[in-house]
Coordinates of C-alpha atoms in Angstrom, one line a residue:
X75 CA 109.8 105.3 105.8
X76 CA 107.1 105.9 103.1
X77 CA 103.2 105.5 103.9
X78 CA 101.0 104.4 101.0
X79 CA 97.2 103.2 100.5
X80 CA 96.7 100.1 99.1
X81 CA 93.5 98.3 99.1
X82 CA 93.8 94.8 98.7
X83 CA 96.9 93.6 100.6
X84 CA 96.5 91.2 103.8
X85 CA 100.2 91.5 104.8
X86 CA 99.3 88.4 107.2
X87 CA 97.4 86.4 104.8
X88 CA 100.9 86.2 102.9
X89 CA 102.7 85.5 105.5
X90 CA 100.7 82.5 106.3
X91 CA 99.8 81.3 102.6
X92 CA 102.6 78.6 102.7
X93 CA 104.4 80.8 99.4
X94 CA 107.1 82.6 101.3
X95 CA 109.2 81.1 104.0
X96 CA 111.3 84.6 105.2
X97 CA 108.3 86.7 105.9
X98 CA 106.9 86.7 109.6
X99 CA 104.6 88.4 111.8
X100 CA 105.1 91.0 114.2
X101 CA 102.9 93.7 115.5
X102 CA 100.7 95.1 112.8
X103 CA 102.6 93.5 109.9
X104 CA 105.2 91.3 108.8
X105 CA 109.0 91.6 108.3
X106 CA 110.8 89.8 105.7
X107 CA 114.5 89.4 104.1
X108 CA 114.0 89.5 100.4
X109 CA 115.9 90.6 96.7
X110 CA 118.8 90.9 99.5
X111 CA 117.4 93.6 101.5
X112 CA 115.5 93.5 105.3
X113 CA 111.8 95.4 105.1
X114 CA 109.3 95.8 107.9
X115 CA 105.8 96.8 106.6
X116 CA 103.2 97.4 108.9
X117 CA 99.2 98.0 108.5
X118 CA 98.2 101.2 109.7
X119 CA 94.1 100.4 109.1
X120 CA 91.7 101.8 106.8
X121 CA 94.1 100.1 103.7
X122 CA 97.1 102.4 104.7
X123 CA 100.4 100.7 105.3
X124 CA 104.0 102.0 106.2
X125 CA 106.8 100.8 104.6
X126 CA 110.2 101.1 106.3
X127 CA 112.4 102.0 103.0
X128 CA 112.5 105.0 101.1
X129 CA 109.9 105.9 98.6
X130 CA 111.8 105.2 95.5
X131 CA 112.9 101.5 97.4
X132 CA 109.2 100.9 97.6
X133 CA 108.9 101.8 94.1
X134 CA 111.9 100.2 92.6
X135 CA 111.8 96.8 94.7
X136 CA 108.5 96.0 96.6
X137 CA 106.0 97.3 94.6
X138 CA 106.7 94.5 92.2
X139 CA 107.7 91.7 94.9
X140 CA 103.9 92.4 96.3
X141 CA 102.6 92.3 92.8
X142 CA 100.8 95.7 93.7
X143 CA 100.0 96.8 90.2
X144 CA 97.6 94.5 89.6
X145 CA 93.8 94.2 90.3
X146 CA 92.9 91.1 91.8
X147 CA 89.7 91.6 91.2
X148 CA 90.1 90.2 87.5
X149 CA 90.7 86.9 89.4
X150 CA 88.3 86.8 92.0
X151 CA 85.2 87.9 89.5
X152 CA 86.3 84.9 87.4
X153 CA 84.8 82.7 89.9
X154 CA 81.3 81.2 89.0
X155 CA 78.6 82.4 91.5
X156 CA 77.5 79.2 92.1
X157 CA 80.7 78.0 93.4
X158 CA 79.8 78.4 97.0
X159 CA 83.4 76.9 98.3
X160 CA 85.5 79.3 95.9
X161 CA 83.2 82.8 96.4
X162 CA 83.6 82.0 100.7
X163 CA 87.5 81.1 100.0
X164 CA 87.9 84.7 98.0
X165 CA 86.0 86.6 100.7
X166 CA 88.5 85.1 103.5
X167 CA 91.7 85.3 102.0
X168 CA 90.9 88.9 100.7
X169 CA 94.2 90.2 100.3
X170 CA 96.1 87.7 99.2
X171 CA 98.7 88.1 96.6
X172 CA 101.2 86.0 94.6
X173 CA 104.2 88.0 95.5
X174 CA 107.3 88.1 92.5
X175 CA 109.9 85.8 94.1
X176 CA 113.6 84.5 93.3
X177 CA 113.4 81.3 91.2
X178 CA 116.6 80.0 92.8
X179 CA 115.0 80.8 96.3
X180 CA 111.7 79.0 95.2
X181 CA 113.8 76.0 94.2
X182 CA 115.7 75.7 97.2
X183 CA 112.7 76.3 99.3
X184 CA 110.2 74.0 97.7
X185 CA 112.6 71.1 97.5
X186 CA 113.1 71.4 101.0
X187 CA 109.3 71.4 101.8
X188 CA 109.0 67.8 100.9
X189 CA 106.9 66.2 104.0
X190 CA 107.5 69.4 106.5
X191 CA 105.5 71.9 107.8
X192 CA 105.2 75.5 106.9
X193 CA 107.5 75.9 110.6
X194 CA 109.1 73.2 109.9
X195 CA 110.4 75.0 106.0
X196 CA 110.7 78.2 108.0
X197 CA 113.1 76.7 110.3
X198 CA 115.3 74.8 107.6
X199 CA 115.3 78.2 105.4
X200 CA 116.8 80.3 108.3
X201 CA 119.2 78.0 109.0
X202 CA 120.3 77.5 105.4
X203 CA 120.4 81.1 105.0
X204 CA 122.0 82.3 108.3
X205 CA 124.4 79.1 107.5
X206 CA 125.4 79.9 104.1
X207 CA 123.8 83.4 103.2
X208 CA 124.8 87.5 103.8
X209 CA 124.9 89.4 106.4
X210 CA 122.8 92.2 106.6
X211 CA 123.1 94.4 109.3
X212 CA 120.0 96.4 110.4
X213 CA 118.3 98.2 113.9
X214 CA 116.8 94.6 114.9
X215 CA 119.9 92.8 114.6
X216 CA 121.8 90.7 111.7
X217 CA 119.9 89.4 109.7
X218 CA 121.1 86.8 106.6
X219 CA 120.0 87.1 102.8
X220 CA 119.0 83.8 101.2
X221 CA 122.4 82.0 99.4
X222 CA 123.1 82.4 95.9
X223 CA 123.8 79.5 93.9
X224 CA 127.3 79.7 94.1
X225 CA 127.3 79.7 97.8
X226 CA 125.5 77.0 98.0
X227 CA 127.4 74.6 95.6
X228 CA 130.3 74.9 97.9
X229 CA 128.4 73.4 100.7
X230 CA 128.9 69.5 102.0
X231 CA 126.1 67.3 102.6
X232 CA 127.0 67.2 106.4
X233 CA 126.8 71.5 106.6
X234 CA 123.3 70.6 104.7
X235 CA 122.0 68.0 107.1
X236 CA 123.2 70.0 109.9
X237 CA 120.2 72.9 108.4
X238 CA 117.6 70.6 109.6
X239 CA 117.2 68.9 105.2
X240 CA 117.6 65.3 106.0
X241 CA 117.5 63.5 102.8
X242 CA 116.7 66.8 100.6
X243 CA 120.2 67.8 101.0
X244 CA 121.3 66.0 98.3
X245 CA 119.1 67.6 96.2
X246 CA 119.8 70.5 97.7
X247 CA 123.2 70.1 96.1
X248 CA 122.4 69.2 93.0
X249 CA 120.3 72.3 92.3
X250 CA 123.2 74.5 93.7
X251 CA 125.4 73.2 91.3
X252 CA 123.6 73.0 88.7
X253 CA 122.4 76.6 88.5
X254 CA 125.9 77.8 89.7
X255 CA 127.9 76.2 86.5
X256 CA 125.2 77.3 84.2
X257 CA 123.6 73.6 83.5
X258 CA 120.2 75.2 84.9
X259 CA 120.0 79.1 83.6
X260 CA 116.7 80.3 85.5
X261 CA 116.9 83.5 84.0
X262 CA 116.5 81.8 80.5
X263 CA 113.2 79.9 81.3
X264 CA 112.0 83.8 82.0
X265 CA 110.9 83.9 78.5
X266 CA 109.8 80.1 77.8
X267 CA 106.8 78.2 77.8
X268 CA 105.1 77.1 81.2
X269 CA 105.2 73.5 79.9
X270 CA 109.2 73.9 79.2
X271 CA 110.0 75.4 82.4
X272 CA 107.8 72.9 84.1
X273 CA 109.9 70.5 82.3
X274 CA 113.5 71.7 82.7
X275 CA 112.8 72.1 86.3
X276 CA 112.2 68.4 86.8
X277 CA 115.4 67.9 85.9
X278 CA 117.0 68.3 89.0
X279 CA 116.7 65.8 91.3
X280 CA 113.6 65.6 93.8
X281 CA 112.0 67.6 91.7
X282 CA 108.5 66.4 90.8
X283 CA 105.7 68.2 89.2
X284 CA 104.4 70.0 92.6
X285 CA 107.9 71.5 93.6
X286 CA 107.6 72.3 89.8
X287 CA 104.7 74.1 89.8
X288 CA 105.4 75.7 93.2
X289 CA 108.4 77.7 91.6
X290 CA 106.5 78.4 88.2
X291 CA 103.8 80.5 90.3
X292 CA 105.7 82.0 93.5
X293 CA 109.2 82.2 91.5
X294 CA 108.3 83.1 87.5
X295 CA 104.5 84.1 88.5
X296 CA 103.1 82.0 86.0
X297 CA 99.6 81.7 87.2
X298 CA 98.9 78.6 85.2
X299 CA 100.6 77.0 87.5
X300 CA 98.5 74.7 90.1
X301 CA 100.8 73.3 92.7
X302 CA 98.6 70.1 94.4
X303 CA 99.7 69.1 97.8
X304 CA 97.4 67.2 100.6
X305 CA 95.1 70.2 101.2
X306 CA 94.5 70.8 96.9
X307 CA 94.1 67.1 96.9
X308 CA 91.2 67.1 99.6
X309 CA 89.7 70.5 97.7
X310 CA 89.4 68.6 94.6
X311 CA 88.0 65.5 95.4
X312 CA 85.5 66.5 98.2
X313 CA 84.3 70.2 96.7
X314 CA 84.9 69.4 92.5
X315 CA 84.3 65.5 92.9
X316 CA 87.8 64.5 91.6
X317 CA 88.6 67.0 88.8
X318 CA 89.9 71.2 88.5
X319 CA 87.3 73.0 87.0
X320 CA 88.8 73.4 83.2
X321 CA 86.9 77.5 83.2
X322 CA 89.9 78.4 86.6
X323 CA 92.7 77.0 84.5
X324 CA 93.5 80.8 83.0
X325 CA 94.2 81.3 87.0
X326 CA 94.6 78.3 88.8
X327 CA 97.6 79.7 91.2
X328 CA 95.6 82.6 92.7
X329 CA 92.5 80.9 92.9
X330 CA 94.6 77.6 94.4
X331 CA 95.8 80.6 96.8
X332 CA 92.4 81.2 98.4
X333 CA 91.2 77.5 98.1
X334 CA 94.9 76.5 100.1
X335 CA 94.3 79.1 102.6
X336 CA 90.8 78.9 103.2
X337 CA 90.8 75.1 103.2
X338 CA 93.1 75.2 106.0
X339 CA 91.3 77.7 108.6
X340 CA 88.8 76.8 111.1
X341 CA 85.7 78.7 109.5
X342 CA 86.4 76.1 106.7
X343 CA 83.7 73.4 106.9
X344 CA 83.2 72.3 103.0
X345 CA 85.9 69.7 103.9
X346 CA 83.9 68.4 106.1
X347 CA 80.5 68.4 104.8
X348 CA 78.8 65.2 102.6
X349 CA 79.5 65.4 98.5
X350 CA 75.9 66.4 98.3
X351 CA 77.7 70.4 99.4
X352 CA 79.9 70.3 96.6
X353 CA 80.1 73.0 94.2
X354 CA 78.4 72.6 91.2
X355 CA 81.0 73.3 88.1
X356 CA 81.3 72.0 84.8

């Protein structure tokens, strides 16, 4: 195990953020299956935090999927002090980061978030993945790694329906086999423009511009990206009257991040208040 401080990382924040779907809670942290390996990380207060993996795993693999080289702090002081909605929203999901995902994960996931909730993806995901995915055996049990493309794109509609996708199965599919014959190289759009990836991703089938833009920020970390789903939709129109705020654009995925998450909580009540509330930006 290796034991490191970290100051800005709210391991359950993330874990509840609605951007990963393998990550869950358990005493004092989270656990999660990703880049094909099982990790337990757990907050030991005061901003220290064990990591069950050696050092150099922490520093070859997670270090990067948390996003832990960056200060967030070059987001959260580009909000304008007289955004009351976005400076509470910072201050409650303190902590939150956009971690460094697999595209083809993000694809799969987000296509299958269509009209479900965050248990609801959760549920769907494990199947899929315990279903079609690898085994990976460690002290808490097996455990399954998400399915590669090529996995996948042997599957039959009926092994997909019987993963809880309904109607997304099909498009399930048709992502599979795309990227597994090459017709859809996610490792190319790497190195494109956000409007081409954007583009070429809505190319597959059920994929509109929010799954899009969902696999953009939490699969190629382009933080341009600004996935709008019911909550965004309420955000916009109650807090900014109707339209984003063109001075966030440069970081419209982490700043959706704490307006998503803080928008959804209980001590939210800007929702709820009269447009007279709203935050006054240009």
């Amino acid at each position: 195990m290796y034991e490191t401080q970290i100051l800005q990382l709210d391991l359950v924040g993330i874990a509840q953020s609605g951007q990963c779907f393998r990550m869950t809670e358990i005493e004092n942290g989270v656990q999660l299956i990703a880049k094909g390996k099982f990790l337990q990380v757990q907050d030991l207060g005061n901003h220290w935090f064990r990591f069950q993996c050696t050092q150099q795993e922490y520093e070859d693999v997670w270090k990067e999927y948390f996003d832990l080289n960056t200060d967030y702090t070059q987001y959260t002081t580009s909000i304008l002090k007289r955004d009351r909605f976005l400076q509470q929203a910072a201050v409650y999901g303190a902590g939150l980061r956009i971690l460094n995902q697999e595209p083809f994960e993000m694809l799969i996931s987000f296509i299958i978030s269509q009209r479900k909730s965050i248990p609801a993806i959760r549920t769907a995901v494990e199947l899929l993945s315990k279903t079609f995915g690898s085994p990976i055996e460690t002290e808490q049990g097996t455990v399954w790694t998400f399915p590669t493309a090529q996995q996948l794109a042997k599957a039959d509609l009926e092994e997909l329906k019987s993963c809880g996708l309904g109607y997304r199965a099909g498009y399930v599919l048709d992502a599979a086999q795309k990227v597994a014959n090459g017709q859809l190289d996610l490792e190319h759009f790497r190195n494109q423009t956000d409007e081409y990836l954007l583009a070429q991703l809505q190319t597959v089938s059920g994929v509109g511009i929010k799954v899009a833009s969902c696999v953009a920020l939490f699969g190629y970390h382009r933080l341009k990206a600004l996935p709008i789903d019911v909550w965004m939709e309420r955000v916009i129109e109650k807090v900014y009257k109707g339209k984003w705020p063109k001075s966030y654009q440069k970081y419209a995925g982490v700043l959706q991040q704490y307006m998503f998450y803080y928008a959804r909580c209980p001590e939210c009540d800007f929702l709820k208040e009269k447009q007279s509330t709203s935050a006054k930006t240009k």
